PDB file of C-alpha atoms in Angstrom:
ATOM      1  CA  UNK J  11      47.110 190.405  26.143  1.00 33.00           C
ATOM      2  CA  UNK J  12      45.076 191.813  29.075  1.00 35.00           C
ATOM      3  CA  UNK J  13      45.537 188.743  31.927  1.00 33.00           C
ATOM      4  CA  UNK J  14      42.291 189.459  33.646  1.00 31.00           C
ATOM      5  CA  UNK J  15      40.164 187.058  31.521  1.00 31.00           C
ATOM      6  CA  UNK J  16      42.669 184.245  32.910  1.00 32.00           C
ATOM      7  CA  UNK J  17      40.222 182.751  35.182  1.00 32.00           C
ATOM      8  CA  UNK J  18      37.911 182.532  32.624  1.00 30.00           C
ATOM      9  CA  UNK J  19      39.957 179.679  31.427  1.00 33.00           C
ATOM     10  CA  UNK J  20      41.734 177.388  34.092  1.00 31.00           C
ATOM     11  CA  UNK J  21      45.259 177.447  33.395  1.00 34.00           C
ATOM     12  CA  UNK J  22      45.254 180.101  30.265  1.00 32.00           C
ATOM     13  CA  UNK J  23      48.269 180.784  28.739  1.00 33.00           C
ATOM     14  CA  UNK J  24      50.732 184.083  29.706  1.00 33.00           C
ATOM     15  CA  UNK J  25      52.774 186.339  28.911  1.00 32.00           C
ATOM     16  CA  UNK J  26      55.263 189.041  30.144  1.00 32.00           C
ATOM     17  CA  UNK J  27      60.704 193.610  32.337  1.00 28.00           C
ATOM     18  CA  UNK J  28      63.929 194.455  32.389  1.00 27.00           C
ATOM     19  CA  UNK J  29      65.867 195.151  28.872  1.00 29.00           C
ATOM     20  CA  UNK J  30      68.924 192.892  28.481  1.00 32.00           C
ATOM     21  CA  UNK J  31      72.553 193.800  27.588  1.00 33.00           C
ATOM     22  CA  UNK J  32      72.915 193.629  23.825  1.00 33.00           C
ATOM     23  CA  UNK J  33      76.362 193.372  22.176  1.00 37.00           C
ATOM     24  CA  UNK J  34      79.386 191.148  22.250  1.00 41.00           C
ATOM     25  CA  UNK J  35      81.112 188.726  19.820  1.00 44.00           C
ATOM     26  CA  UNK J  36      78.591 187.362  17.618  1.00 41.00           C
ATOM     27  CA  UNK J  37      81.149 184.760  16.250  1.00 50.00           C
ATOM     28  CA  UNK J  38      81.150 182.779  19.305  1.00 78.00           C
ATOM     29  CA  UNK J  39      78.614 180.211  19.294  1.00 89.00           C
ATOM     30  CA  UNK J  40      78.306 178.036  22.409  1.00 95.00           C
ATOM     31  CA  UNK J  41      76.999 174.659  22.049  1.00 97.00           C
ATOM     32  CA  UNK J  42      77.898 174.734  18.221  1.00 95.00           C
ATOM     33  CA  UNK J  43      76.204 171.343  17.344  1.00 96.00           C
ATOM     34  CA  UNK J  44      73.404 171.897  19.179  1.00 98.00           C
ATOM     35  CA  UNK J  45      70.101 170.785  16.894  1.00 97.00           C
ATOM     36  CA  UNK J  46      68.020 174.217  17.957  1.00 98.00           C
ATOM     37  CA  UNK J  47      70.798 176.162  16.438  1.00 97.00           C
ATOM     38  CA  UNK J  48      70.631 177.522  12.880  1.00 95.00           C
ATOM     39  CA  UNK J  49      74.200 178.540  11.906  1.00 90.00           C
ATOM     40  CA  UNK J  50      74.548 182.474  14.265  1.00 93.00           C
ATOM     41  CA  UNK J  51      70.699 182.162  14.518  1.00 95.00           C
ATOM     42  CA  UNK J  52      67.562 179.959  16.014  1.00 96.00           C
ATOM     43  CA  UNK J  53      65.783 177.200  14.657  1.00 96.00           C
ATOM     44  CA  UNK J  54      63.177 178.086  16.954  1.00 95.00           C
ATOM     45  CA  UNK J  55      60.549 175.249  16.287  1.00 92.00           C
ATOM     46  CA  UNK J  56      63.338 172.659  17.407  1.00 96.00           C
ATOM     47  CA  UNK J  57      63.874 175.289  20.098  1.00 97.00           C
ATOM     48  CA  UNK J  58      60.390 175.355  21.447  1.00 96.00           C
ATOM     49  CA  UNK J  59      60.003 171.780  20.899  1.00 96.00           C
ATOM     50  CA  UNK J  60      63.238 170.565  23.046  1.00 97.00           C
ATOM     51  CA  UNK J  61      62.114 173.326  25.410  1.00 98.00           C
ATOM     52  CA  UNK J  62      58.849 171.731  25.989  1.00 97.00           C
ATOM     53  CA  UNK J  63      59.708 168.508  26.214  1.00 97.00           C
ATOM     54  CA  UNK J  64      62.600 169.520  28.822  1.00 98.00           C
ATOM     55  CA  UNK J  65      59.886 170.959  31.053  1.00 98.00           C
ATOM     56  CA  UNK J  66      57.283 168.374  30.843  1.00 97.00           C
ATOM     57  CA  UNK J  67      59.860 165.597  31.383  1.00 98.00           C
ATOM     58  CA  UNK J  68      60.838 167.150  34.286  1.00 98.00           C
ATOM     59  CA  UNK J  69      57.531 166.689  35.845  1.00 98.00           C
ATOM     60  CA  UNK J  70      56.773 170.305  36.768  1.00 97.00           C
ATOM     61  CA  UNK J  71      58.425 174.022  36.145  1.00 98.00           C
ATOM     62  CA  UNK J  72      57.624 177.458  36.992  1.00 98.00           C
ATOM     63  CA  UNK J  73      56.596 180.142  34.126  1.00 98.00           C
ATOM     64  CA  UNK J  74      57.412 183.668  36.133  1.00 98.00           C
ATOM     65  CA  UNK J  75      57.208 186.941  33.898  1.00 97.00           C
ATOM     66  CA  UNK J  76      56.425 190.661  34.689  1.00 97.00           C
ATOM     67  CA  UNK J  77      55.286 193.260  31.743  1.00 96.00           C
ATOM     68  CA  UNK J  78      56.587 196.915  32.932  1.00 97.00           C
ATOM     69  CA  UNK J  79      54.297 199.612  30.033  1.00 96.00           C
ATOM     70  CA  UNK J  80      54.346 203.344  30.056  1.00 96.00           C
ATOM     71  CA  UNK J  81      52.804 206.227  27.952  1.00 95.00           C
ATOM     72  CA  UNK J  82      53.368 209.725  27.834  1.00 94.00           C
ATOM     73  CA  UNK J  83      49.764 211.108  27.697  1.00 87.00           C
ATOM     74  CA  UNK J  84      47.986 211.932  30.483  1.00 88.00           C
ATOM     75  CA  UNK J  85      44.898 209.435  29.574  1.00 91.00           C
ATOM     76  CA  UNK J  86      45.491 206.275  29.606  1.00 91.00           C
ATOM     77  CA  UNK J  87      45.174 204.670  25.981  1.00 93.00           C
ATOM     78  CA  UNK J  88      42.845 202.209  24.690  1.00 94.00           C
ATOM     79  CA  UNK J  89      43.201 199.215  24.726  1.00 95.00           C
ATOM     80  CA  UNK J  90      46.040 198.878  27.715  1.00 94.00           C
ATOM     81  CA  UNK J  91      47.757 196.386  29.614  1.00 92.00           C
ATOM     82  CA  UNK J  92      48.663 197.464  33.073  1.00 94.00           C
ATOM     83  CA  UNK J  93      51.837 196.592  34.420  1.00 96.00           C
ATOM     84  CA  UNK J  94      51.725 193.484  36.171  1.00 97.00           C
ATOM     85  CA  UNK J  95      53.818 190.470  37.591  1.00 98.00           C
ATOM     86  CA  UNK J  96      52.975 186.679  36.319  1.00 97.00           C
ATOM     87  CA  UNK J  97      53.563 183.625  37.852  1.00 98.00           C
ATOM     88  CA  UNK J  98      52.016 180.320  36.735  1.00 98.00           C
ATOM     89  CA  UNK J  99      53.487 176.542  38.463  1.00 98.00           C
ATOM     90  CA  UNK J 100      52.651 173.013  37.151  1.00 98.00           C
ATOM     91  CA  UNK J 101      53.173 170.039  39.094  1.00 98.00           C
ATOM     92  CA  UNK J 102      52.229 166.820  36.492  1.00 98.00           C
ATOM     93  CA  UNK J 103      52.737 164.443  39.205  1.00 96.00           C
ATOM     94  CA  UNK J 104      50.334 165.698  41.765  1.00 97.00           C
ATOM     95  CA  UNK J 105      47.844 167.243  39.260  1.00 97.00           C
ATOM     96  CA  UNK J 106      48.497 170.601  40.534  1.00 98.00           C
ATOM     97  CA  UNK J 107      48.695 174.147  38.822  1.00 98.00           C
ATOM     98  CA  UNK J 108      48.740 177.513  40.787  1.00 98.00           C
ATOM     99  CA  UNK J 109      48.362 180.888  38.912  1.00 98.00           C
ATOM    100  CA  UNK J 110      48.937 184.099  40.291  1.00 98.00           C
ATOM    101  CA  UNK J 111      48.704 187.205  38.613  1.00 98.00           C
ATOM    102  CA  UNK J 112      49.089 191.055  40.229  1.00 98.00           C
ATOM    103  CA  UNK J 113      48.810 194.462  38.943  1.00 96.00           C
ATOM    104  CA  UNK J 114      51.644 196.592  40.053  1.00 95.00           C
ATOM    105  CA  UNK J 115      52.218 200.401  40.013  1.00 87.00           C
ATOM    106  CA  UNK J 116      48.504 200.903  41.529  1.00 87.00           C
ATOM    107  CA  UNK J 117      47.909 202.355  44.817  1.00 88.00           C
ATOM    108  CA  UNK J 118      45.390 199.654  45.306  1.00 92.00           C
ATOM    109  CA  UNK J 119      45.542 196.009  45.285  1.00 93.00           C
ATOM    110  CA  UNK J 120      44.696 193.858  42.472  1.00 96.00           C
ATOM    111  CA  UNK J 121      45.715 190.123  42.767  1.00 98.00           C
ATOM    112  CA  UNK J 122      44.059 187.208  41.311  1.00 98.00           C
ATOM    113  CA  UNK J 123      45.082 183.703  42.659  1.00 98.00           C
ATOM    114  CA  UNK J 124      43.800 179.974  41.257  1.00 98.00           C
ATOM    115  CA  UNK J 125      44.630 176.730  43.158  1.00 98.00           C
ATOM    116  CA  UNK J 126      43.499 173.798  40.722  1.00 98.00           C
ATOM    117  CA  UNK J 127      43.550 169.977  42.179  1.00 97.00           C
ATOM    118  CA  UNK J 128      41.441 166.604  42.550  1.00 96.00           C
ATOM    119  CA  UNK J 129      39.281 168.163  40.309  1.00 96.00           C
ATOM    120  CA  UNK J 130      38.302 171.421  41.722  1.00 97.00           C
ATOM    121  CA  UNK J 131      39.358 175.179  41.068  1.00 98.00           C
ATOM    122  CA  UNK J 132      39.890 177.528  43.918  1.00 98.00           C
ATOM    123  CA  UNK J 133      40.217 181.382  43.503  1.00 98.00           C
ATOM    124  CA  UNK J 134      40.874 184.125  45.297  1.00 98.00           C
ATOM    125  CA  UNK J 135      40.770 187.327  44.387  1.00 98.00           C
ATOM    126  CA  UNK J 136      41.785 190.695  46.384  1.00 97.00           C
ATOM    127  CA  UNK J 137      41.058 194.378  45.351  1.00 96.00           C
ATOM    128  CA  UNK J 138      40.144 197.888  47.600  1.00 95.00           C
ATOM    129  CA  UNK J 139      36.879 196.154  47.734  1.00 95.00           C
ATOM    130  CA  UNK J 140      37.967 193.236  49.624  1.00 97.00           C
ATOM    131  CA  UNK J 141      38.709 189.656  49.178  1.00 98.00           C
ATOM    132  CA  UNK J 142      36.613 187.087  47.269  1.00 98.00           C
ATOM    133  CA  UNK J 143      36.813 183.423  46.798  1.00 98.00           C
ATOM    134  CA  UNK J 144      35.133 180.884  44.452  1.00 98.00           C
ATOM    135  CA  UNK J 145      35.481 177.559  43.539  1.00 97.00           C
ATOM    136  CA  UNK J 146      34.720 175.250  39.992  1.00 96.00           C
ATOM    137  CA  UNK J 147      34.863 172.247  38.769  1.00 96.00           C
ATOM    138  CA  UNK J 148      37.605 170.827  36.682  1.00 94.00           C
ATOM    139  CA  UNK J 149      37.707 168.300  34.557  1.00 90.00           C
ATOM    140  CA  UNK J 150      40.665 167.763  32.841  1.00 91.00           C
ATOM    141  CA  UNK J 151      42.874 164.658  32.630  1.00 95.00           C
ATOM    142  CA  UNK J 152      46.647 164.324  33.156  1.00 95.00           C
ATOM    143  CA  UNK J 153      47.135 164.128  29.780  1.00 96.00           C
ATOM    144  CA  UNK J 154      45.008 167.647  29.393  1.00 96.00           C
ATOM    145  CA  UNK J 155      47.228 169.069  32.329  1.00 96.00           C
ATOM    146  CA  UNK J 156      50.323 168.136  30.469  1.00 97.00           C
ATOM    147  CA  UNK J 157      49.229 169.522  27.246  1.00 94.00           C
ATOM    148  CA  UNK J 158      48.372 172.922  29.226  1.00 94.00           C
ATOM    149  CA  UNK J 159      51.615 172.746  30.689  1.00 96.00           C
ATOM    150  CA  UNK J 160      52.880 172.247  27.370  1.00 94.00           C
ATOM    151  CA  UNK J 161      51.200 175.240  25.765  1.00 91.00           C
ATOM    152  CA  UNK J 162      51.938 177.764  28.186  1.00 93.00           C
ATOM    153  CA  UNK J 163      55.589 176.716  28.852  1.00 95.00           C
ATOM    154  CA  UNK J 164      56.215 178.331  25.421  1.00 94.00           C
ATOM    155  CA  UNK J 165      54.886 181.538  25.908  1.00 93.00           C
ATOM    156  CA  UNK J 166      57.358 184.107  24.080  1.00 93.00           C
ATOM    157  CA  UNK J 167      59.012 180.914  22.527  1.00 94.00           C
ATOM    158  CA  UNK J 168      56.260 179.192  20.380  1.00 83.00           C
ATOM    159  CA  UNK J 169      56.272 179.612  16.316  1.00 72.00           C
ATOM    160  CA  UNK J 170      52.186 178.946  16.545  1.00 70.00           C
ATOM    161  CA  UNK J 171      49.532 177.694  18.621  1.00 60.00           C
ATOM    162  CA  UNK J 172      46.148 177.544  19.991  1.00 62.00           C
ATOM    163  CA  UNK J 173      44.486 178.114  23.837  1.00 58.00           C
ATOM    164  CA  UNK J 174      42.333 175.175  25.100  1.00 62.00           C
ATOM    165  CA  UNK J 175      39.380 177.047  24.002  1.00 66.00           C
ATOM    166  CA  UNK J 176      40.907 177.429  19.828  1.00 66.00           C
ATOM    167  CA  UNK J 177      41.941 180.615  20.417  1.00 63.00           C
ATOM    168  CA  UNK J 178      45.136 181.532  18.404  1.00 57.00           C
ATOM    169  CA  UNK J 179      47.974 182.351  20.578  1.00 57.00           C
ATOM    170  CA  UNK J 180      50.748 184.933  20.327  1.00 61.00           C
ATOM    171  CA  UNK J 181      53.734 183.873  18.485  1.00 74.00           C
ATOM    172  CA  UNK J 182      57.460 183.943  19.478  1.00 91.00           C
ATOM    173  CA  UNK J 183      60.906 184.090  19.004  1.00 94.00           C
ATOM    174  CA  UNK J 184      60.128 183.559  14.902  1.00 91.00           C
ATOM    175  CA  UNK J 185      58.869 186.951  14.661  1.00 94.00           C
ATOM    176  CA  UNK J 186      62.393 188.218  15.573  1.00 96.00           C
ATOM    177  CA  UNK J 187      65.929 188.029  14.243  1.00 96.00           C
ATOM    178  CA  UNK J 188      67.673 186.473  17.139  1.00 96.00           C
ATOM    179  CA  UNK J 189      71.449 186.343  16.468  1.00 97.00           C
ATOM    180  CA  UNK J 190      74.266 184.764  18.311  1.00 97.00           C
ATOM    181  CA  UNK J 191      75.712 187.159  20.931  1.00 97.00           C
ATOM    182  CA  UNK J 192      78.136 184.798  22.740  1.00 96.00           C
ATOM    183  CA  UNK J 193      77.918 183.185  26.167  1.00 97.00           C
ATOM    184  CA  UNK J 194      75.838 184.062  28.936  1.00 97.00           C
ATOM    185  CA  UNK J 195      74.760 182.876  32.360  1.00 98.00           C
ATOM    186  CA  UNK J 196      71.448 182.125  34.126  1.00 98.00           C
ATOM    187  CA  UNK J 197      71.032 181.027  37.664  1.00 97.00           C
ATOM    188  CA  UNK J 198      74.767 179.194  37.235  1.00 97.00           C
ATOM    189  CA  UNK J 199      74.744 177.684  34.495  1.00 98.00           C
ATOM    190  CA  UNK J 200      76.377 178.639  31.054  1.00 98.00           C
ATOM    191  CA  UNK J 201      73.870 179.843  28.221  1.00 98.00           C
ATOM    192  CA  UNK J 202      74.161 180.452  24.759  1.00 98.00           C
ATOM    193  CA  UNK J 203      73.041 184.498  24.221  1.00 98.00           C
ATOM    194  CA  UNK J 204      71.240 185.698  21.554  1.00 98.00           C
ATOM    195  CA  UNK J 205      69.918 189.020  21.139  1.00 98.00           C
ATOM    196  CA  UNK J 206      67.546 190.716  18.216  1.00 97.00           C
ATOM    197  CA  UNK J 207      66.781 193.775  17.042  1.00 97.00           C
ATOM    198  CA  UNK J 208      63.896 193.683  14.610  1.00 96.00           C
ATOM    199  CA  UNK J 209      60.635 192.818  15.565  1.00 95.00           C
ATOM    200  CA  UNK J 210      58.040 191.655  12.398  1.00 93.00           C
ATOM    201  CA  UNK J 211      55.170 190.688  13.624  1.00 89.00           C
ATOM    202  CA  UNK J 212      51.689 192.848  14.638  1.00 88.00           C
ATOM    203  CA  UNK J 213      50.988 193.700  17.863  1.00 90.00           C
ATOM    204  CA  UNK J 214      47.962 195.387  20.261  1.00 91.00           C
ATOM    205  CA  UNK J 215      50.311 197.276  22.185  1.00 94.00           C
ATOM    206  CA  UNK J 216      52.065 199.357  21.110  1.00 96.00           C
ATOM    207  CA  UNK J 217      49.883 199.051  17.972  1.00 95.00           C
ATOM    208  CA  UNK J 218      52.652 200.614  15.711  1.00 96.00           C
ATOM    209  CA  UNK J 219      56.184 199.074  16.526  1.00 96.00           C
ATOM    210  CA  UNK J 220      58.759 201.641  16.172  1.00 97.00           C
ATOM    211  CA  UNK J 221      61.632 200.047  17.920  1.00 97.00           C
ATOM    212  CA  UNK J 222      62.304 196.686  19.493  1.00 97.00           C
ATOM    213  CA  UNK J 223      64.761 194.829  21.117  1.00 97.00           C
ATOM    214  CA  UNK J 224      65.336 190.886  22.780  1.00 97.00           C
ATOM    215  CA  UNK J 225      67.690 188.721  24.431  1.00 98.00           C
ATOM    216  CA  UNK J 226      67.310 184.969  24.768  1.00 98.00           C
ATOM    217  CA  UNK J 227      69.303 182.574  26.564  1.00 98.00           C
ATOM    218  CA  UNK J 228      69.320 178.965  25.994  1.00 98.00           C
ATOM    219  CA  UNK J 229      70.741 176.081  28.045  1.00 98.00           C
ATOM    220  CA  UNK J 230      72.925 173.298  25.863  1.00 98.00           C
ATOM    221  CA  UNK J 231      69.763 170.969  26.434  1.00 97.00           C
ATOM    222  CA  UNK J 232      67.492 173.773  24.680  1.00 98.00           C
ATOM    223  CA  UNK J 233      65.862 175.131  27.976  1.00 98.00           C
ATOM    224  CA  UNK J 234      65.242 178.968  27.304  1.00 98.00           C
ATOM    225  CA  UNK J 235      65.637 180.019  31.405  1.00 98.00           C
ATOM    226  CA  UNK J 236      65.231 183.600  30.082  1.00 98.00           C
ATOM    227  CA  UNK J 237      63.826 185.476  27.763  1.00 98.00           C
ATOM    228  CA  UNK J 238      63.395 189.762  27.651  1.00 98.00           C
ATOM    229  CA  UNK J 239      61.619 191.924  24.999  1.00 97.00           C
ATOM    230  CA  UNK J 240      60.958 195.232  24.559  1.00 97.00           C
ATOM    231  CA  UNK J 241      58.807 197.426  22.147  1.00 97.00           C
ATOM    232  CA  UNK J 242      57.994 200.886  21.789  1.00 97.00           C
ATOM    233  CA  UNK J 243      55.891 202.924  19.423  1.00 97.00           C
ATOM    234  CA  UNK J 244      52.699 204.794  18.706  1.00 96.00           C
ATOM    235  CA  UNK J 245      49.724 203.803  20.441  1.00 96.00           C
ATOM    236  CA  UNK J 246      46.462 205.364  20.651  1.00 95.00           C
ATOM    237  CA  UNK J 247      48.277 208.988  19.952  1.00 94.00           C
ATOM    238  CA  UNK J 248      50.554 208.308  22.604  1.00 95.00           C
ATOM    239  CA  UNK J 249      54.150 206.710  22.744  1.00 96.00           C
ATOM    240  CA  UNK J 250      53.923 203.407  24.350  1.00 96.00           C
ATOM    241  CA  UNK J 251      56.533 201.134  25.731  1.00 97.00           C
ATOM    242  CA  UNK J 252      56.033 197.614  26.967  1.00 97.00           C
ATOM    243  CA  UNK J 253      58.835 195.465  28.377  1.00 97.00           C
ATOM    244  CA  UNK J 254      58.306 191.953  29.091  1.00 97.00           C
ATOM    245  CA  UNK J 255      60.537 189.520  31.128  1.00 97.00           C
ATOM    246  CA  UNK J 256      60.221 185.812  31.047  1.00 97.00           C
ATOM    247  CA  UNK J 257      61.656 183.439  33.109  1.00 98.00           C
ATOM    248  CA  UNK J 258      61.300 179.664  33.185  1.00 98.00           C
ATOM    249  CA  UNK J 259      62.774 178.261  36.348  1.00 97.00           C
ATOM    250  CA  UNK J 260      61.636 175.360  39.447  1.00 97.00           C
ATOM    251  CA  UNK J 261      62.178 172.298  36.883  1.00 97.00           C
ATOM    252  CA  UNK J 262      61.012 169.368  38.879  1.00 96.00           C
ATOM    253  CA  UNK J 263      59.452 171.369  41.665  1.00 92.00           C
ATOM    254  CA  UNK J 264      56.114 169.954  43.229  1.00 96.00           C
ATOM    255  CA  UNK J 265      53.013 172.684  43.890  1.00 98.00           C
ATOM    256  CA  UNK J 266      51.778 172.695  47.603  1.00 97.00           C
ATOM    257  CA  UNK J 267      48.271 174.188  48.588  1.00 98.00           C
ATOM    258  CA  UNK J 268      48.337 177.799  49.475  1.00 98.00           C
ATOM    259  CA  UNK J 269      47.225 178.485  53.238  1.00 97.00           C
ATOM    260  CA  UNK J 270      44.101 180.906  51.667  1.00 98.00           C
ATOM    261  CA  UNK J 271      42.411 177.536  50.154  1.00 98.00           C
ATOM    262  CA  UNK J 272      41.303 176.491  53.387  1.00 97.00           C
ATOM    263  CA  UNK J 273      39.266 179.730  53.761  1.00 98.00           C
ATOM    264  CA  UNK J 274      38.251 179.403  50.349  1.00 98.00           C
ATOM    265  CA  UNK J 275      36.637 175.932  51.035  1.00 97.00           C
ATOM    266  CA  UNK J 276      35.152 177.491  53.746  1.00 97.00           C
ATOM    267  CA  UNK J 277      33.699 180.083  52.062  1.00 96.00           C
ATOM    268  CA  UNK J 278      32.380 178.385  48.795  1.00 97.00           C
ATOM    269  CA  UNK J 279      30.979 175.095  50.972  1.00 91.00           C
ATOM    270  CA  UNK J 280      27.500 174.497  50.245  1.00 70.00           C
TER     271      UNK J 280
END
């Protein structure tokens, strides 16, 4: 899950919190006729399809996520995922993508950005050593950009999948036991809320899951606007926690060229 590798493959998937509220009347089932429902639970495969289709049909969307991690030892365990924020925006109409990752809770800056348009990827990396720029050619068709968006926009939801390079992607809600938890609301729109308290998958961090919880909101259309997950357990001889909060938003929004790209052009020309 180390996002430091995301620049190696343009538009790599993402995954990344705040814990959601558990509880409520589980007998209350908003949108009872939705095909992504499975009685009191979720048909995750159908939900993932409805969610991805809606975002792609909108022509663009943003995945915004945050991972908050902690451990109780003096030394950082290995492997480890530092607390970080991640944002990935797609604009299918204009063939653009923007990605930003920032490692947080550090004394020194660690920010990576990627902007892709017109067959070129511009990269900016800001650290304590200064700001560096790079560019690379991209030979990605409109269909391939759509495929990349479809894959990334089911982060945390998908049942199974592979990255563009053929690596297995992390599965999602099918590893939990989501159960109806009544009504909710995200960005002013009603949702069906589901909560989970059991996780059946394998994780790198923490390597032993002792407690876990999740909350997922679903619009009637099948779009998942928010997904919150938390894991705690033993990792490399310490107790560790990982809280991941993912929002899917800005449906139909376009991607504008960041102001730093002109400098990147100048720095990498010739």
